[in-house]
XYZ file of C-alpha atoms in Angstrom:
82
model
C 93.462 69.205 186.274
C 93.560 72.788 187.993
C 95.111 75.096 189.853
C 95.634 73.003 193.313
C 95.374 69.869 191.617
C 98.093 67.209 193.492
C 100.093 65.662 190.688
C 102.850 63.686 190.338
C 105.582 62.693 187.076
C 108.866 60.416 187.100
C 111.852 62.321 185.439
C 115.035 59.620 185.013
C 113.778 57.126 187.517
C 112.542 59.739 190.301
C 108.816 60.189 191.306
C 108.045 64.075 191.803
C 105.054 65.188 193.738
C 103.757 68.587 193.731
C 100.413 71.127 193.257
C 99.349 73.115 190.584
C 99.973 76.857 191.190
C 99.477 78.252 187.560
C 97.282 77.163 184.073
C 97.687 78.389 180.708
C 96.347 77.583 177.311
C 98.422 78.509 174.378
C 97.647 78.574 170.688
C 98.731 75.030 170.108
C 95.588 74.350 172.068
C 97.782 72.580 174.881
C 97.327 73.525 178.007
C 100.500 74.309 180.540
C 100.771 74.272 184.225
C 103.040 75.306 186.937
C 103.895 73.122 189.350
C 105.026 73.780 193.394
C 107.230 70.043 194.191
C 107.651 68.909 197.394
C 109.961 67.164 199.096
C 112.091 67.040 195.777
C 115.563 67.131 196.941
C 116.907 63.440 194.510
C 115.905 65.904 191.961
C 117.542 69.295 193.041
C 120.583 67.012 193.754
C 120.856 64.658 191.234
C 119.437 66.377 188.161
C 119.093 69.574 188.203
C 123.033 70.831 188.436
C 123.138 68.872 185.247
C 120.211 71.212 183.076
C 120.951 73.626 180.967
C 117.957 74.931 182.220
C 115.232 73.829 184.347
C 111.905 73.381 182.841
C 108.823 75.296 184.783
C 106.219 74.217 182.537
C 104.573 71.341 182.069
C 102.103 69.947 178.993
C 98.783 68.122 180.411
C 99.800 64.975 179.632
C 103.155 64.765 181.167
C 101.752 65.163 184.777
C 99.195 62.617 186.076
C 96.994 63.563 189.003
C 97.443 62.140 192.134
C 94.744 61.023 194.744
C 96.108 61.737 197.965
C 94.128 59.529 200.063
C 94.920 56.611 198.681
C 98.823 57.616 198.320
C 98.709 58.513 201.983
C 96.857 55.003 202.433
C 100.231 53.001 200.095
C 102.394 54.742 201.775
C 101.218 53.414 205.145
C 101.207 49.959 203.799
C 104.465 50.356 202.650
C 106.129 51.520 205.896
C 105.483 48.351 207.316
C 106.754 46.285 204.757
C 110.402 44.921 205.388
């Protein structure tokens, strides 16, 4: 993953999609990004009054890239699903 990498992560049941804007390694050899989310409002609402504080970076493996082809192709199949 890089900077401008599409990635998504579920945090208490809701699916958060966002980019890459920042990389760091640090000496416990993980690497940390910064992530821009979109369209993240169940999360500003529902989750984030309730955080001591809000977390801005993220460990490699907590984020999983995100093709966005194919998730634009889903979500087309699922809009016409009743």
């Amino acid at each position: 993953m890089d900077i401008g990498s599409n990635v998504y992560v579920t945090y208490h049941s809701i699916l958060r999609f966002g980019t890459i804007t920042g990389k760091l390694k640090d000496p416990d050899k993980w690497t940390y990004f910064t992530v821009r989310w979109v369209e993240d409002d169940q999360y500003e609402t529902n989750v984030k009054p309730s955080l001591k504080k809000d977390k801005y970076l993220y460990r490699a493996d907590e984020l999983t890239p995100v093709d966005a082809a194919r998730l634009s192709r889903v979500a087309a199949m699922l809009g016409g699903v009743e």
